[in-house]
Short mmCIF file of C-alpha atoms and ligand atoms in Angstrom, two decimals:
data_model
loop_
_atom_site.label_atom_id
_atom_site.label_comp_id
_atom_site.label_asym_id
_atom_site.label_seq_id
_atom_site.Cartn_x
_atom_site.Cartn_y
_atom_site.Cartn_z
CA MET X 1 44.63 5.05 136.61
CA ASP X 2 48.00 6.12 134.68
CA ILE X 3 49.92 9.17 135.90
CA LYS X 4 48.85 11.01 132.58
CA GLN X 5 45.23 10.95 133.75
CA ILE X 6 45.74 12.65 137.24
CA GLY X 7 48.75 14.61 135.95
CA GLU X 8 52.11 15.78 137.61
CA PHE X 9 50.24 18.26 139.96
CA GLY X 10 47.14 16.10 140.92
CA PHE X 11 49.78 13.45 142.16
CA ILE X 12 51.39 16.11 144.22
CA GLU X 13 48.16 17.23 145.61
CA GLN X 14 47.45 13.47 146.53
CA ILE X 15 50.53 13.07 148.43
CA ALA X 16 50.24 16.44 150.12
CA ASP X 17 46.82 15.33 151.35
CA ARG X 18 48.07 12.09 152.74
CA PHE X 19 50.75 13.69 154.81
CA LYS X 20 49.29 16.96 155.88
CA SER X 21 47.95 15.40 159.36
CA LEU X 22 51.83 14.41 160.07
CA VAL X 23 52.99 18.00 159.45
CA PRO X 24 53.40 20.22 162.62
CA LYS X 25 51.89 23.57 162.66
CA SER X 26 55.15 25.32 163.06
CA ILE X 27 56.41 23.76 159.68
CA TYR X 28 55.19 24.68 156.08
CA GLY X 29 55.16 21.71 154.06
CA ILE X 30 54.25 20.86 150.32
CA GLY X 31 52.78 23.78 148.62
CA ASP X 32 55.37 26.61 147.65
CA ASP X 33 58.72 26.73 146.21
CA CYS X 34 60.42 25.60 149.43
CA ALA X 35 59.34 24.07 152.73
CA ILE X 36 59.74 26.33 155.59
CA ILE X 37 61.10 25.19 159.01
CA PRO X 38 61.90 27.15 162.31
CA ALA X 39 65.78 27.39 162.65
CA ASN X 40 65.71 29.44 165.90
CA GLU X 41 64.08 32.18 167.49
CA ASN X 42 65.01 34.65 164.79
CA ASP X 43 65.16 32.58 161.50
CA ASP X 44 63.58 30.00 159.43
CA PHE X 45 65.24 27.44 157.24
CA VAL X 46 63.65 27.07 153.82
CA VAL X 47 64.20 23.73 151.81
CA SER X 48 63.93 22.61 148.09
CA THR X 49 64.84 19.61 146.21
CA ASP X 50 64.78 18.98 142.46
CA LEU X 51 65.68 15.85 140.24
CA LEU X 52 67.26 16.00 136.71
CA ILE X 53 67.18 13.14 134.55
CA GLU X 54 69.06 12.50 131.33
CA GLY X 55 66.58 12.32 128.39
CA VAL X 56 63.97 14.14 130.25
CA HIS X 57 65.81 17.35 131.38
CA PHE X 58 68.93 17.22 129.64
CA LEU X 59 70.71 15.28 126.80
CA ARG X 60 73.98 14.47 127.73
CA ASP X 61 75.52 15.57 124.23
CA LYS X 62 73.58 18.83 124.18
CA ILE X 63 74.98 20.46 127.34
CA THR X 64 78.76 20.88 128.35
CA PRO X 65 79.45 18.99 131.64
CA PHE X 66 80.43 22.52 133.20
CA ASN X 67 77.03 24.01 132.34
CA LEU X 68 75.05 20.68 133.64
CA GLY X 69 76.82 21.05 136.86
CA TYR X 70 75.80 24.74 137.08
CA LYS X 71 72.31 24.17 136.12
CA SER X 72 71.47 21.36 138.46
CA LEU X 73 72.45 24.06 141.09
CA ALA X 74 70.76 26.84 139.61
CA VAL X 75 67.36 25.34 139.41
CA ASN X 76 67.47 24.71 142.89
CA LEU X 77 68.74 28.00 144.07
CA SER X 78 66.14 29.53 142.03
CA ASP X 79 63.62 28.02 144.73
CA ILE X 80 65.58 29.57 147.35
CA ALA X 81 65.30 32.92 145.52
CA ALA X 82 61.63 32.54 144.99
CA MET X 83 61.16 32.57 149.05
CA GLY X 84 63.38 35.69 149.30
CA ALA X 85 65.71 33.86 151.14
CA GLU X 86 69.73 33.14 151.26
CA PRO X 87 71.43 30.19 150.71
CA VAL X 88 72.95 28.31 153.33
CA GLY X 89 74.22 24.83 151.77
CA ALA X 90 73.55 22.01 149.10
CA PHE X 91 73.36 18.32 148.97
CA LEU X 92 73.85 16.22 146.05
CA SER X 93 72.96 12.69 145.25
CA ILE X 94 73.82 11.31 141.76
CA GLY X 95 73.07 7.89 139.89
CA ILE X 96 75.98 7.41 137.47
CA PRO X 97 75.84 5.01 134.39
CA LYS X 98 78.72 3.03 133.19
CA ASP X 99 79.33 5.17 130.15
CA CYS X 100 79.74 8.39 132.04
CA SER X 101 83.52 9.53 131.77
CA SER X 102 85.57 10.96 134.77
CA GLU X 103 86.11 14.35 132.48
CA LEU X 104 82.46 14.62 132.59
CA LEU X 105 81.90 14.23 136.16
CA ASP X 106 84.94 16.64 136.74
CA GLY X 107 83.49 18.94 134.35
CA PHE X 108 79.94 18.77 136.15
CA THR X 109 81.70 19.44 139.50
CA GLU X 110 83.65 22.34 138.19
CA GLY X 111 80.31 23.87 136.85
CA PHE X 112 78.62 23.11 140.55
CA MET X 113 81.17 24.88 142.32
CA ALA X 114 81.18 27.87 140.13
CA LEU X 115 77.76 28.64 141.14
CA SER X 116 78.40 27.35 144.74
CA LYS X 117 81.15 29.91 145.12
CA LYS X 118 79.22 32.97 143.47
CA TYR X 119 76.15 32.54 146.13
CA ASP X 120 78.26 30.86 149.20
CA THR X 121 76.55 27.67 148.84
CA PRO X 122 78.87 24.96 149.84
CA LEU X 123 78.13 21.27 149.21
CA LEU X 124 77.80 19.65 152.26
CA GLY X 125 76.87 16.02 151.75
CA GLY X 126 74.91 13.59 149.35
CA ASP X 127 75.20 10.15 147.88
CA THR X 128 76.50 8.31 144.69
CA THR X 129 75.15 5.55 143.33
CA LYS X 130 75.34 3.43 139.82
CA SER X 131 72.77 3.95 137.44
CA LEU X 132 71.60 1.43 134.77
CA ARG X 133 71.30 3.60 131.91
CA ASP X 134 70.74 7.51 132.63
CA LEU X 135 72.62 10.02 134.50
CA MET X 136 70.42 11.28 137.38
CA ILE X 137 70.93 14.18 139.32
CA ASN X 138 69.27 15.27 142.55
CA VAL X 139 70.06 18.51 144.33
CA THR X 140 68.49 19.52 147.74
CA VAL X 141 69.14 23.09 148.85
CA ILE X 142 68.87 24.89 152.19
CA GLY X 143 68.31 28.72 152.66
CA LYS X 144 67.47 30.69 155.36
CA CYS X 145 65.25 34.08 155.98
CA PRO X 146 64.13 36.17 158.76
CA LYS X 147 61.36 34.16 160.70
CA GLY X 148 57.90 34.64 159.01
CA LYS X 149 59.35 36.59 156.11
CA ALA X 150 59.51 34.13 153.39
CA LEU X 151 57.65 34.91 150.39
CA LEU X 152 54.62 32.78 149.94
CA ARG X 153 52.44 31.88 146.73
CA SER X 154 49.41 32.36 148.77
CA SER X 155 50.06 36.13 149.72
CA ALA X 156 48.71 37.86 146.42
CA LYS X 157 45.85 40.36 147.10
CA GLY X 158 43.27 42.01 144.85
CA GLY X 159 44.48 45.16 143.33
CA ASP X 160 48.17 43.81 143.24
CA VAL X 161 50.26 44.30 139.97
CA ILE X 162 52.03 41.14 138.58
CA ALA X 163 55.67 41.61 137.74
CA VAL X 164 58.61 39.63 136.52
CA THR X 165 62.28 40.05 136.76
CA GLY X 166 63.42 39.60 133.01
CA ASN X 167 62.77 38.39 129.83
CA LEU X 168 60.91 35.26 129.24
CA GLY X 169 61.14 32.63 126.56
CA ASP X 170 64.87 32.58 125.74
CA SER X 171 65.48 29.33 127.46
CA ALA X 172 62.53 27.69 125.51
CA GLY X 173 63.86 29.33 122.19
CA GLY X 174 67.29 27.68 123.22
CA LEU X 175 65.74 24.22 123.60
CA ASN X 176 63.91 24.79 120.23
CA ALA X 177 67.18 25.59 118.72
CA ILE X 178 68.87 22.35 120.52
CA LEU X 179 66.32 19.92 119.43
CA ASN X 180 66.08 21.21 115.76
CA ASN X 181 69.67 21.34 115.45
CA ILE X 182 69.46 24.99 114.26
CA GLU X 183 72.39 26.60 112.80
CA LEU X 184 74.56 28.14 115.56
CA ASN X 185 75.28 31.82 115.56
CA SER X 186 75.58 34.59 118.26
CA HIS X 187 71.98 34.88 118.53
CA THR X 188 71.15 30.97 118.76
CA LYS X 189 74.16 30.59 121.02
CA HIS X 190 72.92 33.38 123.60
CA LEU X 191 69.52 31.29 123.57
CA ILE X 192 70.97 28.09 124.30
CA GLU X 193 73.09 29.49 127.11
CA LYS X 194 70.16 31.09 128.53
CA HIS X 195 68.58 27.23 128.38
CA ASN X 196 71.76 25.51 129.45
CA LYS X 197 73.07 27.96 132.04
CA PRO X 198 70.37 29.84 134.19
CA GLU X 199 71.01 32.28 136.39
CA PRO X 200 69.03 32.16 139.86
CA GLN X 201 67.87 35.30 140.96
CA ILE X 202 69.09 35.04 144.41
CA ASN X 203 70.01 39.02 145.05
CA GLU X 204 66.86 39.87 143.26
CA GLY X 205 64.85 37.73 145.45
CA LEU X 206 66.54 38.88 148.80
CA TRP X 207 66.29 42.64 147.66
CA LEU X 208 62.37 42.29 146.72
CA ALA X 209 61.62 40.26 150.03
CA LYS X 210 62.95 43.38 152.06
CA GLN X 211 60.47 46.01 150.31
CA ASN X 212 57.23 46.62 151.86
CA GLY X 213 54.37 45.64 149.12
CA VAL X 214 55.87 42.71 147.77
CA HIS X 215 53.55 40.22 148.36
CA ALA X 216 53.61 36.74 146.60
CA MET X 217 56.62 35.41 144.89
CA MET X 218 57.67 31.96 143.03
CA ASP X 219 60.04 31.22 140.41
CA ILE X 220 59.21 30.60 136.72
CA SER X 221 60.05 27.08 135.96
CA ASP X 222 57.23 25.79 133.91
CA GLY X 223 56.13 29.18 132.19
CA ILE X 224 53.80 31.83 133.71
CA ALA X 225 50.77 30.23 131.93
CA SER X 226 51.35 27.36 134.57
CA ASP X 227 53.21 29.05 137.27
CA LEU X 228 50.86 32.25 137.78
CA ASN X 229 48.11 29.55 138.16
CA HIS X 230 49.77 28.20 141.37
CA ILE X 231 49.87 31.81 142.85
CA LEU X 232 46.28 32.43 141.89
CA LYS X 233 45.23 29.05 143.31
CA ALA X 234 47.05 29.36 146.49
CA SER X 235 45.82 33.06 146.78
CA GLU X 236 42.34 32.39 145.59
CA LYS X 237 42.42 35.18 143.08
CA SER X 238 42.29 35.65 139.18
CA ALA X 239 44.33 37.68 136.73
CA ILE X 240 44.48 39.58 133.78
CA VAL X 241 47.96 39.50 131.99
CA ASP X 242 48.63 41.49 129.07
CA LEU X 243 50.84 39.88 126.51
CA GLN X 244 52.09 43.09 125.01
CA LYS X 245 53.88 43.73 128.30
CA VAL X 246 55.40 40.39 128.79
CA PRO X 247 59.18 40.96 128.10
CA VAL X 248 60.55 39.16 125.10
CA SER X 249 64.47 39.91 124.07
CA GLU X 250 64.87 41.23 120.64
CA ILE X 251 67.26 38.22 119.92
CA LEU X 252 64.22 35.78 120.64
CA SER X 253 62.03 37.92 118.59
CA SER X 254 64.14 37.98 115.40
CA ILE X 255 65.19 34.25 115.66
CA ALA X 256 61.35 33.35 116.10
CA LYS X 257 60.50 35.21 113.04
CA LYS X 258 63.10 33.50 111.11
CA TYR X 259 62.22 30.19 111.98
CA ASP X 260 58.25 30.79 112.47
CA TRP X 261 58.01 30.29 116.23
CA ASN X 262 55.40 32.04 118.14
CA ALA X 263 57.74 34.06 120.41
CA ALA X 264 54.76 34.97 122.90
CA GLU X 265 53.70 31.35 123.35
CA LEU X 266 57.35 30.33 124.16
CA ALA X 267 57.42 33.37 126.55
CA VAL X 268 54.34 32.37 128.56
CA SER X 269 54.33 28.51 128.15
CA GLY X 270 57.91 27.50 127.47
CA GLY X 271 59.34 27.59 130.94
CA GLU X 272 62.84 26.98 132.47
CA ASP X 273 63.62 30.97 132.52
CA TYR X 274 64.20 30.96 136.43
CA GLU X 275 63.23 34.54 136.64
CA LEU X 276 60.89 35.75 139.60
CA LEU X 277 57.24 36.23 139.14
CA LEU X 278 55.61 38.34 141.92
CA THR X 279 52.66 40.49 143.08
CA ILE X 280 52.98 43.84 144.37
CA SER X 281 50.60 46.35 145.94
CA GLY X 282 49.42 48.54 143.14
CA GLU X 283 50.27 51.73 145.14
CA CYS X 284 54.09 50.56 145.60
CA ALA X 285 54.63 49.13 142.27
CA THR X 286 56.20 51.99 140.50
CA SER X 287 58.32 52.99 143.41
CA ILE X 288 59.76 49.49 143.61
CA ALA X 289 60.22 49.07 139.96
CA GLN X 290 62.32 52.44 140.03
CA ARG X 291 64.34 51.25 142.76
CA PHE X 292 64.70 47.87 141.34
CA TYR X 293 66.13 49.51 138.20
CA ALA X 294 68.34 51.60 140.16
CA GLU X 295 69.60 48.40 142.31
CA PHE X 296 70.18 45.82 139.59
CA GLY X 297 70.24 48.15 136.25
CA LYS X 298 67.49 46.29 134.76
CA PRO X 299 63.66 46.68 134.63
CA LEU X 300 61.13 45.07 136.61
CA HIS X 301 58.30 44.45 134.06
CA ILE X 302 54.65 44.81 135.14
CA ILE X 303 52.65 42.46 132.95
CA GLY X 304 49.37 42.28 134.81
CA GLU X 305 47.00 42.65 137.65
CA VAL X 306 45.57 40.34 140.47
CA LYS X 307 41.75 40.61 140.31
CA ALA X 308 38.93 38.88 142.67
CA PRO X 309 38.41 35.29 141.93
CA VAL X 310 36.43 34.37 138.93
CA GLU X 311 36.01 31.08 137.11
CA LYS X 312 38.86 31.57 134.63
CA PRO X 313 42.01 31.89 136.56
CA ILE X 314 43.94 34.11 133.75
CA GLN X 315 42.32 36.35 131.21
CA TRP X 316 45.02 36.83 128.65
CA ILE X 317 44.86 40.21 126.53
CA SER X 318 46.98 42.06 124.08
CA GLY X 319 46.25 45.56 124.48
CA GLU X 320 42.45 45.93 124.32
CA GLU X 321 41.93 42.46 122.59
CA LYS X 322 40.99 39.32 124.53
CA LEU X 323 42.98 36.23 123.85
CA PRO X 324 42.36 32.37 124.09
CA ASP X 325 44.33 30.42 126.88
CA PHE X 326 47.64 29.36 126.73
CA LYS X 327 49.00 26.02 128.63
CA GLY X 328 52.01 25.93 130.60
CA PHE X 329 54.48 22.83 130.73
CA ASN X 330 53.31 19.76 132.36
CA HIS X 331 55.42 16.59 132.42
CA TYR X 332 52.71 14.20 131.40
MG1 MG I 1 59.78 26.80 142.05
#
């Protein structure tokens, strides 16, 4: 059977099943944004790893070396943010093809280091090797949080509201602009920057994890049409999401109109926004959203509601109107 038939997530499930019996009870293994490992009496470590391959995740001539370094660490730190944890350190393994210049590697290191400094995430080790063709970058990050306090995908409760920490779809719009060689202006540059230099929501994640009433959390890497399913599946729930409430930037709306893109579809299916997706107890939602605004100067957007499990995991609506399904990004 080829990988297309079982799909990316089917493959992950197969592996998880086979290793389940080897994972001690004190450790949480495959199934969330990070694994959780006890550190000492008071703390847990959280660990995640991500692979970026040239031609699959990035095009070498469409991203600056600086941004490539920044993004390589950012997508990993985003998984630490998703647990509500604080970064401890990073490991970098890199497969370098012959045609990679020392200027590229230098720029890459500068970008990686800029984010490293911003969130106190020193590089602690790694590996370098020759690659026959493509540039390959693997980053592993370790974070720390108070024992038992990491926010899991499996903790959503019926009656929770669903929230996101920022606009969705800008990154997918940026990718569209890159792939279609769309004319550069301040708007398209903004979208491309969102795609090439995402910002991990570390401070937002840490803050949210401290609030009573925040239940489940993950980061948005594949688009909420796919990512929300992970929360719903892990929590055995369903959801209603109102497209009118899904935040889309004015820049994306105007560019989408100009080039006849479907902005709503980019927002829910595009992915790579690296905002946080969370569920909050219905009673606490308004107060948490108000305090989030006071803390970060930006809104926490409530986009839907968690429901008892039904056959269809997500019911999409637009105001009163029921909509057909959206699909998230899947590598195969
Ligand atoms: Mg994630």
